[in-house]
Coordinates of C-alpha atoms in Angstrom, one line a residue:
Chain A
M1 CA -230.5 -46.8 -81.7
A2 CA -227.0 -45.8 -83.5
R3 CA -227.1 -43.3 -80.3
S4 CA -226.2 -45.6 -78.1
P5 CA -223.3 -47.8 -78.9
L6 CA -221.5 -44.2 -79.8
I7 CA -222.2 -43.3 -76.7
L8 CA -220.8 -46.5 -74.7
V9 CA -217.7 -45.7 -77.4
A10 CA -217.1 -42.9 -74.9
L11 CA -217.3 -43.9 -71.8
I12 CA -214.6 -47.0 -72.3
C13 CA -212.9 -44.2 -73.8
L14 CA -212.8 -42.2 -70.2
I15 CA -212.2 -45.0 -68.7
P16 CA -207.9 -45.3 -68.0
I17 CA -208.7 -41.5 -67.1
V18 CA -210.7 -42.2 -63.9
C19 CA -208.7 -45.4 -62.7
H20 CA -206.2 -43.7 -61.0
S21 CA -203.0 -46.4 -60.1
F22 CA -199.8 -46.3 -59.4
S23 CA -197.7 -44.0 -60.8
P24 CA -194.7 -42.2 -61.0
E25 CA -197.2 -39.1 -59.4
S26 CA -198.5 -41.3 -56.8
P27 CA -196.6 -43.7 -56.0
T28 CA -198.2 -45.7 -53.5
S29 CA -199.8 -49.3 -54.5
R30 CA -203.7 -49.7 -55.6
R31 CA -204.4 -52.6 -56.3
I32 CA -203.0 -55.8 -54.2
L33 CA -203.1 -59.3 -55.4
V34 CA -203.4 -61.1 -51.4
L35 CA -203.2 -65.4 -52.4
V36 CA -204.0 -67.8 -49.5
D37 CA -203.4 -71.2 -48.5
D38 CA -207.8 -71.6 -47.6
L39 CA -210.1 -68.2 -47.4
A40 CA -210.3 -68.6 -43.8
I41 CA -207.6 -66.9 -43.8
K42 CA -209.7 -63.7 -44.7
S43 CA -211.4 -64.7 -41.1
S44 CA -208.5 -65.2 -39.6
H45 CA -206.3 -62.8 -40.1
S46 CA -208.9 -59.9 -40.9
L47 CA -207.7 -57.2 -38.5
Y48 CA -205.0 -57.0 -40.7
F49 CA -206.4 -56.5 -44.6
K50 CA -209.3 -54.5 -43.1
S51 CA -206.1 -51.5 -41.1
L52 CA -204.5 -52.2 -45.2
S53 CA -208.2 -51.6 -47.0
S54 CA -209.1 -49.1 -44.4
R55 CA -206.0 -46.9 -45.6
G56 CA -207.0 -47.0 -49.6
Y57 CA -206.4 -50.2 -50.9
D58 CA -207.9 -53.0 -53.3
L59 CA -208.0 -56.6 -52.2
D60 CA -208.2 -59.2 -54.3
F61 CA -207.7 -62.3 -52.3
K62 CA -207.7 -64.8 -54.6
L63 CA -207.0 -68.7 -53.7
A64 CA -202.8 -69.5 -54.4
D65 CA -204.1 -72.6 -57.5
D66 CA -206.8 -70.6 -58.4
P67 CA -206.4 -71.2 -62.7
K68 CA -208.1 -68.4 -63.4
I69 CA -204.9 -65.9 -61.4
S70 CA -202.3 -63.5 -64.0
L71 CA -200.4 -60.8 -62.4
Q72 CA -200.8 -59.1 -66.0
R73 CA -203.1 -58.8 -69.3
Y74 CA -201.8 -58.2 -72.5
G75 CA -198.7 -56.7 -71.5
Q76 CA -200.1 -54.0 -68.5
Y77 CA -200.3 -55.1 -64.8
L78 CA -203.5 -55.7 -63.0
Y79 CA -201.7 -55.4 -59.5
D80 CA -199.5 -52.9 -57.3
G81 CA -198.7 -55.0 -55.4
L82 CA -198.3 -58.4 -53.8
V83 CA -199.5 -60.5 -50.6
L84 CA -198.1 -64.6 -50.6
F85 CA -200.1 -65.7 -47.7
C86 CA -199.8 -69.3 -48.9
P87 CA -196.8 -70.7 -47.2
T88 CA -197.6 -74.8 -48.6
V89 CA -198.6 -73.8 -52.4
D90 CA -196.6 -76.4 -54.5
H91 CA -197.4 -74.8 -57.5
F92 CA -199.2 -71.0 -58.2
G93 CA -202.3 -71.6 -61.0
G94 CA -203.6 -69.5 -63.7
S95 CA -200.1 -67.9 -65.2
I96 CA -198.4 -66.7 -62.3
D97 CA -195.2 -69.2 -60.7
Q98 CA -191.3 -67.9 -59.7
A99 CA -190.1 -66.1 -62.7
S100 CA -193.6 -64.0 -63.1
I101 CA -193.9 -62.8 -59.3
L102 CA -190.1 -61.8 -59.7
D103 CA -190.4 -59.8 -62.8
F104 CA -193.7 -58.7 -61.2
V105 CA -191.3 -57.0 -58.6
D106 CA -188.3 -56.1 -61.3
S107 CA -190.4 -53.6 -63.2
G108 CA -190.8 -51.9 -59.3
H109 CA -194.2 -52.9 -57.4
D110 CA -193.3 -54.7 -53.8
L111 CA -194.3 -57.8 -52.6
I112 CA -194.9 -59.4 -48.7
I113 CA -193.9 -63.1 -49.1
V114 CA -195.1 -65.1 -45.5
A115 CA -192.9 -68.7 -45.6
D116 CA -193.8 -70.7 -41.8
V117 CA -193.7 -75.1 -40.7
Q118 CA -193.8 -76.5 -43.5
S119 CA -193.4 -74.2 -46.2
S120 CA -193.0 -75.1 -49.5
D121 CA -190.6 -75.0 -51.5
L122 CA -191.5 -72.5 -53.9
I123 CA -192.3 -69.6 -51.9
R124 CA -188.5 -70.9 -50.1
E125 CA -186.8 -70.2 -53.7
I126 CA -188.7 -67.0 -54.3
A127 CA -187.7 -66.2 -50.3
I128 CA -184.0 -66.9 -52.0
E129 CA -184.1 -65.3 -54.9
C130 CA -185.1 -61.9 -52.5
G131 CA -181.7 -62.6 -50.0
A132 CA -183.6 -64.8 -47.6
D133 CA -182.6 -68.6 -46.9
F134 CA -184.9 -69.9 -45.2
D135 CA -184.1 -72.6 -42.9
E136 CA -183.9 -76.2 -45.2
D137 CA -185.1 -78.5 -42.6
P138 CA -188.9 -77.3 -43.4
A139 CA -189.9 -78.8 -40.3
A140 CA -187.8 -77.2 -37.9
M141 CA -188.9 -73.6 -35.9
V142 CA -187.6 -70.7 -34.2
I143 CA -187.3 -71.7 -30.6
D144 CA -185.5 -69.7 -27.6
H145 CA -185.7 -71.1 -23.9
I146 CA -184.8 -67.2 -22.5
N147 CA -187.2 -65.6 -24.9
Y148 CA -190.2 -67.3 -24.8
A149 CA -193.8 -66.0 -24.6
N150 CA -196.7 -66.5 -21.9
P151 CA -195.1 -69.4 -19.6
E152 CA -197.8 -70.6 -17.5
N153 CA -198.7 -72.7 -20.7
E154 CA -195.0 -73.5 -21.0
G155 CA -195.0 -75.6 -24.9
D156 CA -191.8 -75.8 -26.6
H157 CA -191.0 -72.8 -26.7
T158 CA -191.6 -72.0 -30.1
M159 CA -193.6 -69.0 -29.6
I160 CA -191.9 -66.2 -29.2
A161 CA -192.0 -62.1 -27.8
S162 CA -189.1 -60.6 -30.0
D163 CA -188.1 -56.6 -30.0
N164 CA -184.9 -56.7 -31.5
F165 CA -186.1 -54.3 -34.3
V166 CA -184.6 -52.6 -36.0
K167 CA -183.5 -48.8 -35.2
S168 CA -185.6 -46.7 -38.0
D169 CA -188.3 -44.8 -37.3
V170 CA -188.5 -44.3 -41.1
I171 CA -189.5 -48.0 -41.5
L172 CA -191.0 -48.5 -37.8
G173 CA -193.7 -45.5 -37.5
S174 CA -191.5 -42.6 -35.3
A175 CA -194.0 -44.4 -31.9
K176 CA -192.1 -47.1 -30.5
I177 CA -193.2 -50.3 -30.2
E178 CA -193.8 -50.8 -26.0
A179 CA -194.8 -54.7 -26.7
P180 CA -192.4 -57.1 -28.0
V181 CA -193.7 -58.8 -31.3
L182 CA -195.5 -62.4 -30.6
F183 CA -194.1 -64.9 -33.9
Q184 CA -193.9 -68.6 -34.0
G185 CA -192.8 -70.0 -36.9
I186 CA -189.6 -69.7 -38.8
G187 CA -185.9 -68.6 -39.1
H188 CA -184.5 -66.9 -42.0
S189 CA -180.4 -65.9 -43.1
L190 CA -179.7 -63.4 -44.8
N191 CA -176.5 -62.7 -46.7
P192 CA -174.6 -60.5 -45.4
A193 CA -173.2 -59.9 -49.3
N194 CA -176.3 -58.8 -50.8
S195 CA -176.1 -55.5 -49.2
L196 CA -180.1 -54.7 -50.4
V197 CA -181.9 -56.9 -47.7
F198 CA -182.0 -55.9 -44.2
K199 CA -183.6 -57.1 -41.0
V200 CA -186.4 -55.5 -39.4
L201 CA -187.1 -57.9 -36.8
S202 CA -183.7 -60.5 -35.2
A203 CA -183.9 -62.9 -33.0
S204 CA -182.8 -62.9 -29.3
P205 CA -178.8 -64.1 -29.3
A206 CA -180.5 -67.7 -27.1
A207 CA -182.8 -68.0 -30.2
Y208 CA -182.1 -71.2 -32.7
S209 CA -183.2 -73.1 -35.4
A210 CA -184.4 -77.0 -34.9
N211 CA -187.4 -79.0 -34.9
P212 CA -189.3 -79.2 -31.4
K213 CA -190.0 -82.6 -32.0
A214 CA -187.4 -84.7 -32.8
K215 CA -184.1 -84.5 -30.4
L216 CA -181.8 -82.7 -31.8
S217 CA -178.7 -84.6 -33.4
N218 CA -175.9 -81.8 -34.0
P219 CA -175.4 -78.6 -33.6
P220 CA -178.3 -76.0 -35.3
A221 CA -176.9 -74.4 -38.7
L222 CA -179.5 -71.3 -37.4
S223 CA -178.5 -69.3 -34.2
G224 CA -178.1 -66.0 -32.0
S225 CA -179.1 -62.9 -33.8
D226 CA -178.4 -64.0 -37.3
I227 CA -181.9 -65.8 -37.1
S228 CA -183.9 -62.6 -38.1
L229 CA -187.5 -63.6 -38.3
V230 CA -188.6 -60.3 -40.5
S231 CA -186.4 -59.1 -43.3
V232 CA -187.3 -56.4 -45.5
M233 CA -185.0 -55.5 -49.3
Q234 CA -185.6 -52.5 -50.9
A235 CA -183.9 -53.6 -54.5
R236 CA -182.3 -50.6 -56.7
N237 CA -185.3 -49.8 -58.6
N238 CA -186.9 -49.5 -55.2
A239 CA -189.5 -52.0 -55.0
R240 CA -190.0 -53.1 -51.4
I241 CA -190.0 -57.0 -50.4
L242 CA -191.3 -58.3 -46.8
I243 CA -190.4 -61.1 -45.5
C244 CA -191.4 -62.5 -42.4
G245 CA -191.4 -66.6 -41.6
S246 CA -194.3 -66.7 -39.6
L247 CA -198.1 -66.8 -41.0
S248 CA -200.1 -66.7 -37.2
M249 CA -197.9 -63.9 -36.8
F250 CA -200.3 -61.8 -38.9
S251 CA -203.2 -63.3 -37.3
N252 CA -206.5 -61.8 -35.1
R253 CA -205.3 -64.1 -32.3
L254 CA -201.2 -62.8 -32.2
F255 CA -202.7 -58.8 -32.4
R256 CA -204.8 -59.3 -29.4
S257 CA -203.5 -61.0 -27.2
E258 CA -201.2 -60.8 -23.7
V259 CA -197.4 -61.4 -23.9
Q260 CA -194.9 -61.9 -21.2
K261 CA -191.8 -62.7 -22.2
A262 CA -190.8 -65.5 -19.6
R263 CA -187.9 -63.8 -17.5
D264 CA -190.5 -60.9 -17.3
S265 CA -192.4 -60.2 -14.9
T266 CA -194.5 -56.5 -16.4
R267 CA -197.3 -58.3 -19.1
L268 CA -198.5 -56.2 -21.4
E269 CA -202.3 -56.3 -22.2
K270 CA -201.3 -56.4 -26.1
S271 CA -198.9 -57.5 -28.3
G272 CA -196.7 -55.7 -30.7
N273 CA -197.2 -57.4 -33.3
E274 CA -200.0 -55.3 -35.1
Q275 CA -198.7 -51.8 -34.0
F276 CA -195.1 -53.2 -35.9
L277 CA -196.5 -54.6 -38.6
N278 CA -199.5 -51.5 -39.7
E279 CA -196.2 -49.7 -39.8
I280 CA -194.0 -51.9 -41.8
S281 CA -196.5 -52.8 -44.3
K282 CA -196.9 -48.9 -44.3
W283 CA -193.4 -48.8 -45.2
V284 CA -193.7 -51.5 -47.6
F285 CA -196.3 -49.8 -49.7
H286 CA -194.6 -46.8 -50.2
E287 CA -196.8 -44.4 -48.2
R288 CA -193.3 -43.8 -45.8
G289 CA -189.1 -43.5 -47.1
H290 CA -190.7 -42.3 -50.7
L291 CA -188.4 -40.1 -51.9
K292 CA -188.3 -38.4 -55.8
A293 CA -186.1 -34.4 -56.3
I294 CA -187.0 -32.9 -58.9
N295 CA -185.8 -29.6 -59.8
V296 CA -181.6 -29.7 -60.1
R297 CA -180.5 -26.1 -60.7
H298 CA -176.9 -24.5 -60.9
H299 CA -175.6 -21.1 -61.8
K300 CA -173.3 -18.7 -60.7
S301 CA -173.7 -16.9 -58.1
G302 CA -175.2 -13.6 -58.7
E303 CA -176.9 -15.3 -61.8
E304 CA -180.3 -17.3 -62.3
D305 CA -179.0 -18.8 -65.4
E306 CA -177.7 -22.0 -66.3
P307 CA -174.5 -21.7 -67.9
A308 CA -172.9 -24.7 -70.3
V309 CA -169.1 -23.7 -69.2
Y310 CA -167.8 -23.1 -65.7
R311 CA -164.8 -21.5 -65.3
I312 CA -162.0 -23.2 -62.5
N313 CA -162.0 -20.4 -59.8
D314 CA -165.9 -19.1 -60.2
D315 CA -168.4 -19.3 -57.1
L316 CA -171.3 -22.0 -58.5
E317 CA -174.6 -22.1 -56.7
Y318 CA -176.7 -25.6 -56.5
S319 CA -179.6 -26.0 -55.4
V320 CA -182.4 -29.4 -55.9
E321 CA -186.5 -30.3 -54.4
I322 CA -185.8 -33.2 -52.4
Y323 CA -190.2 -34.2 -52.2
E324 CA -191.2 -37.3 -50.0
W325 CA -194.6 -39.2 -50.5
T326 CA -196.9 -39.3 -46.8
G327 CA -199.8 -41.6 -49.1
T328 CA -201.4 -38.6 -50.1
S329 CA -199.6 -36.4 -51.1
W330 CA -195.6 -35.0 -50.6
E331 CA -195.0 -33.1 -49.0
P332 CA -191.0 -32.1 -47.7
Y333 CA -188.3 -33.6 -46.9
V334 CA -185.4 -32.5 -44.1
A335 CA -182.6 -33.9 -43.7
D336 CA -179.6 -32.4 -42.8
D337 CA -177.2 -34.9 -45.1
V338 CA -177.7 -34.4 -47.9
Q339 CA -174.8 -33.7 -49.8
V340 CA -173.3 -33.2 -53.2
Q341 CA -169.9 -34.1 -55.4
F342 CA -168.2 -32.0 -57.9
F343 CA -167.0 -35.6 -59.5
M344 CA -164.4 -36.5 -62.5
M345 CA -162.9 -39.4 -61.7
S346 CA -163.4 -38.4 -57.6
P347 CA -164.7 -36.3 -55.9
Y348 CA -163.2 -33.0 -56.1
V349 CA -165.8 -30.8 -53.7
L350 CA -168.8 -33.1 -51.5
K351 CA -171.1 -30.2 -49.6
T352 CA -173.5 -31.3 -47.3
L353 CA -176.3 -29.6 -48.6
S354 CA -177.8 -27.4 -46.5
S355 CA -182.1 -27.3 -45.4
N356 CA -184.0 -24.6 -45.7
G357 CA -186.9 -26.6 -44.3
K358 CA -189.5 -26.3 -47.1
G359 CA -187.5 -29.1 -48.7
L360 CA -184.9 -26.9 -50.6
Y361 CA -181.6 -27.9 -50.5
S362 CA -178.7 -25.4 -51.0
T363 CA -175.0 -24.4 -51.2
T364 CA -172.6 -22.8 -52.3
F365 CA -169.0 -23.8 -53.0
K366 CA -165.7 -22.5 -55.2
V367 CA -165.4 -24.7 -58.5
P368 CA -161.8 -26.0 -58.3
D369 CA -158.7 -25.1 -60.0
V370 CA -159.1 -28.6 -62.7
Y371 CA -160.5 -27.6 -66.0
G372 CA -162.4 -30.9 -67.4
V373 CA -165.8 -31.9 -67.8
F374 CA -167.3 -32.2 -64.0
Q375 CA -170.3 -34.5 -62.7
F376 CA -172.7 -32.5 -60.4
K377 CA -173.3 -36.0 -58.3
V378 CA -176.1 -36.8 -54.9
E379 CA -175.5 -40.5 -54.2
Y380 CA -178.6 -40.6 -51.4
E381 CA -179.0 -43.8 -50.0
K382 CA -180.4 -43.3 -46.6
L383 CA -181.3 -47.1 -44.4
G384 CA -185.2 -47.2 -45.2
Y385 CA -185.6 -44.5 -48.0
T386 CA -185.6 -45.0 -51.6
T387 CA -182.3 -44.0 -53.2
L388 CA -181.8 -40.9 -54.5
S389 CA -179.7 -40.7 -57.9
L390 CA -179.0 -37.8 -59.4
S391 CA -175.9 -36.7 -62.4
K392 CA -175.8 -33.4 -64.7
Q393 CA -172.8 -33.5 -65.7
I394 CA -170.5 -29.4 -66.9
P395 CA -167.2 -28.5 -68.7
V396 CA -164.9 -26.8 -67.1
R397 CA -162.5 -24.2 -68.6
P398 CA -158.7 -23.0 -68.0
F399 CA -158.5 -19.2 -67.8
R400 CA -158.6 -17.3 -71.5
H401 CA -156.0 -15.5 -72.4
N402 CA -157.0 -12.2 -71.1
E403 CA -158.4 -13.1 -68.0
Y404 CA -155.4 -13.4 -66.2
E405 CA -154.2 -10.3 -64.4
R406 CA -152.5 -7.8 -66.6
F407 CA -149.2 -7.4 -64.8
I408 CA -148.3 -11.0 -62.4
T409 CA -146.3 -10.4 -59.4
A410 CA -144.5 -13.8 -59.9
A411 CA -142.7 -12.1 -63.0
Y412 CA -142.3 -9.1 -62.0
P413 CA -137.9 -10.0 -62.0
Y414 CA -138.8 -10.1 -65.5
Y415 CA -140.1 -7.3 -66.2
G416 CA -137.3 -5.7 -64.2
A417 CA -134.6 -7.3 -66.0
A418 CA -135.7 -6.3 -69.4
F419 CA -136.2 -3.2 -68.5
S420 CA -133.0 -2.7 -66.6
M421 CA -131.1 -3.9 -70.6
M422 CA -133.3 -1.6 -72.2
A423 CA -131.8 1.1 -70.6
G424 CA -127.9 0.1 -70.0
F425 CA -128.0 -0.7 -74.3
F426 CA -129.6 3.2 -74.4
L427 CA -126.7 4.1 -71.4
F428 CA -123.9 2.1 -73.2
S429 CA -124.9 2.9 -76.4
F430 CA -123.8 7.0 -75.5
L431 CA -120.6 5.6 -73.7
H432 CA -119.3 3.6 -76.6
L433 CA -119.4 6.8 -79.1
Y434 CA -118.1 9.7 -76.3
N435 CA -115.3 7.6 -75.1
K436 CA -112.0 8.4 -76.3
Chain B
M1 CA -91.6 -29.7 -57.6
V2 CA -92.0 -27.4 -55.3
R3 CA -93.8 -24.5 -55.9
S4 CA -97.2 -26.3 -55.8
T5 CA -101.7 -25.9 -57.7
G6 CA -102.5 -23.6 -55.9
D7 CA -99.4 -21.5 -56.1
D8 CA -99.5 -21.6 -60.2
V9 CA -103.5 -20.5 -60.4
L10 CA -102.0 -17.9 -58.1
A11 CA -99.8 -16.9 -61.6
L12 CA -101.9 -17.1 -63.8
F13 CA -104.4 -14.9 -62.0
H14 CA -101.8 -12.2 -62.1
S15 CA -100.7 -12.5 -65.8
L16 CA -104.4 -12.8 -66.8
R17 CA -104.8 -9.1 -64.7
S18 CA -101.7 -7.8 -66.1
A19 CA -102.5 -8.9 -70.2
Y20 CA -106.1 -7.3 -70.5
A21 CA -104.9 -4.0 -67.9
A22 CA -103.4 -3.6 -71.6
T23 CA -106.4 -3.3 -73.7
P24 CA -108.2 -0.5 -75.0
K25 CA -110.8 1.6 -72.5
N26 CA -113.9 1.1 -74.8
L27 CA -112.9 -2.5 -75.2
K28 CA -112.8 -2.6 -71.2
I29 CA -116.4 -0.7 -70.7
I30 CA -117.6 -3.0 -73.8
D31 CA -116.4 -5.9 -71.2
L32 CA -118.3 -4.6 -68.0
Y33 CA -122.0 -3.8 -70.4
V34 CA -121.6 -8.1 -71.3
A35 CA -120.5 -8.8 -67.5
F36 CA -124.4 -6.9 -65.8
A37 CA -126.3 -8.7 -69.3
V38 CA -124.8 -12.6 -68.5
S39 CA -124.7 -11.8 -64.2
T40 CA -128.3 -10.3 -64.7
A41 CA -129.2 -13.6 -66.7
L42 CA -127.8 -15.9 -64.0
I43 CA -130.5 -13.9 -61.4
Q44 CA -133.8 -14.5 -63.1
V45 CA -132.0 -18.2 -64.2
V46 CA -131.7 -18.1 -60.3
Y47 CA -134.8 -16.9 -59.3
M48 CA -136.9 -19.8 -61.2
A49 CA -135.0 -22.8 -59.2
M50 CA -136.3 -20.7 -56.2
V51 CA -140.4 -19.2 -57.7
G52 CA -141.1 -22.5 -60.1
S53 CA -141.1 -21.3 -63.5
F54 CA -145.1 -19.8 -63.5
P55 CA -145.2 -17.3 -66.3
F56 CA -143.0 -19.1 -68.4
N57 CA -143.1 -16.9 -71.7
S58 CA -141.7 -14.3 -69.2
F59 CA -139.4 -16.2 -68.1
L60 CA -138.0 -16.9 -71.2
S61 CA -138.1 -12.6 -72.1
G62 CA -136.2 -11.3 -69.4
V63 CA -133.0 -14.4 -69.6
L64 CA -133.7 -13.8 -74.0
S65 CA -133.5 -10.3 -73.7
C66 CA -130.2 -10.7 -71.3
V67 CA -128.9 -13.1 -73.3
G68 CA -129.1 -10.8 -76.3
T69 CA -127.4 -8.2 -75.2
A70 CA -124.9 -10.5 -74.1
V71 CA -124.3 -11.9 -78.1
L72 CA -125.1 -8.9 -79.8
A73 CA -122.4 -6.2 -77.8
V74 CA -119.7 -9.6 -77.7
C75 CA -120.3 -8.8 -81.3
L76 CA -120.0 -4.7 -82.1
R77 CA -116.8 -6.3 -78.8
I78 CA -115.1 -8.6 -82.4
Q79 CA -116.3 -6.6 -85.0
V80 CA -114.7 -3.0 -83.1
N81 CA -111.2 -4.9 -82.2
K82 CA -108.7 -3.3 -84.0
E83 CA -106.1 -6.3 -83.4
N84 CA -108.4 -8.6 -85.2
K85 CA -107.8 -8.8 -88.9
E86 CA -110.6 -10.5 -90.2
F87 CA -112.7 -7.0 -89.8
K88 CA -109.9 -5.1 -90.8
D89 CA -111.7 -3.2 -93.2
L90 CA -114.9 -2.9 -91.2
P91 CA -116.2 0.9 -90.3
P92 CA -116.3 1.5 -86.5
E93 CA -119.3 3.1 -87.5
R94 CA -121.7 0.4 -89.8
A95 CA -120.6 -2.2 -86.5
Y96 CA -122.5 0.6 -84.5
A97 CA -125.4 0.9 -86.5
D98 CA -125.7 -2.9 -87.0
F99 CA -125.1 -3.5 -82.8
I100 CA -127.9 -0.8 -82.4
L101 CA -129.9 -1.9 -85.7
C102 CA -129.8 -5.2 -84.1
N103 CA -131.2 -4.3 -79.9
L104 CA -134.0 -2.8 -81.4
V105 CA -135.5 -5.5 -83.5
L106 CA -134.1 -7.7 -79.8
H107 CA -136.1 -5.0 -77.4
L108 CA -139.5 -5.2 -80.0
V109 CA -139.6 -8.7 -79.6
I110 CA -138.9 -9.1 -75.7
M111 CA -142.2 -6.4 -75.3
N112 CA -143.5 -8.1 -77.8
F113 CA -143.4 -12.4 -75.8
L114 CA -143.3 -11.0 -72.3
G115 CA -146.9 -10.8 -71.8

């Protein structure tokens, strides 16, 4: 009888080893909290959720005002990612609020936030913190009289078909998205001073944001390509946030719908929504574009171990290994634009590292003719990839007095002068003694 | 004044030359030696102005050897000159021995500093 609690305690101690969650060694999120306004979304958007769970995510559906929800307990986060499919929530239940969601992102976790027509101020404020300003009028929708979809039921042109994608294979996948993406919701603009957020799907130059039911009394505040339909932010701690203005974009109805742009006669069987959203979800949850750099090594050409000090005009080799996470494993990252700087207040040497195809990047260069304390800096910021910021300090010393060449060519006249003086003195001493 | 400054300079130069011709031969040898040392120093300074002062210690050593040689030779000339009342009682051998010794020390220092 005394043994069973002991066995129970032993089993409980094994649990932390068994659960494999977010860790630097496997950056893909596993447990995702999905907050919805209405549990019917679980079935009306089932295709999207099925694609997520088929890739190994544990989705936890909760109502947004459920009083028992919380992101963390006793200081540890219960989830690795958060999906907010609740555009009309006024007040989250439980211990979640705007500050706790922003702390969640600050600690490196990913977020998908979706607003729609009549979205609440709370969702709007969270989006502003992430860099996206939704239109102030909550009833405004994006209207496009030239690129609306499905022209046979005219409607008010709020269902638009857009194919202004960002050019990035890492965010949208290498397969081209053939069909335009259907969108029906509100648009947002991005602050141009914010360098971390960028548009993934933008509206065409003919679009504008206005209330479709009211008469337009003054020119719309948001118009043209400034309107972003879907944007993405990668924070400095590499947390990724997806901001979208249409909840119906994720629905089964639009996934399966045919699409035809108004001025185009081609009718495509399936919209690009499913491919677009699946690929971008892969990116947001770190299945693509997540880099790590390990094994920074440098040494003098010809030697193997890392010296503590370099001398000016030495030849040195620098190498680093960079891997990319594919969702299941680390694969070597191949690119031709990784650069290393030999930096002291400004880069004295800037060289592009050459890759050997297996993730090892290396280069050789000569230490400049300046002494001081330098740093090997790799600052890699490519659109869609996590930022790599490596720096390793190394001092550089001048020549020791016995490292100069023995007879300096520039000083030969001085050597000549000194010896000629000696010869002159020798000659003169004889002349002085023996002249009459 | 019919005579111009050019004529004056020429007259001065001629009188200097004729006065100098009267100096004894050993003093003239010393004067030649001093001129050789000073001209070598000037050549080195011009070279440094052109090329830059990279091994500065070598430059200083070269110039110091020329200047030191010139100074010691001038001292020898003063002490050996029979017209000089101050050194009337100094035997010329003593002056010569001082000259040799000082030159030896000078060249030792030069060789050390030449680098």
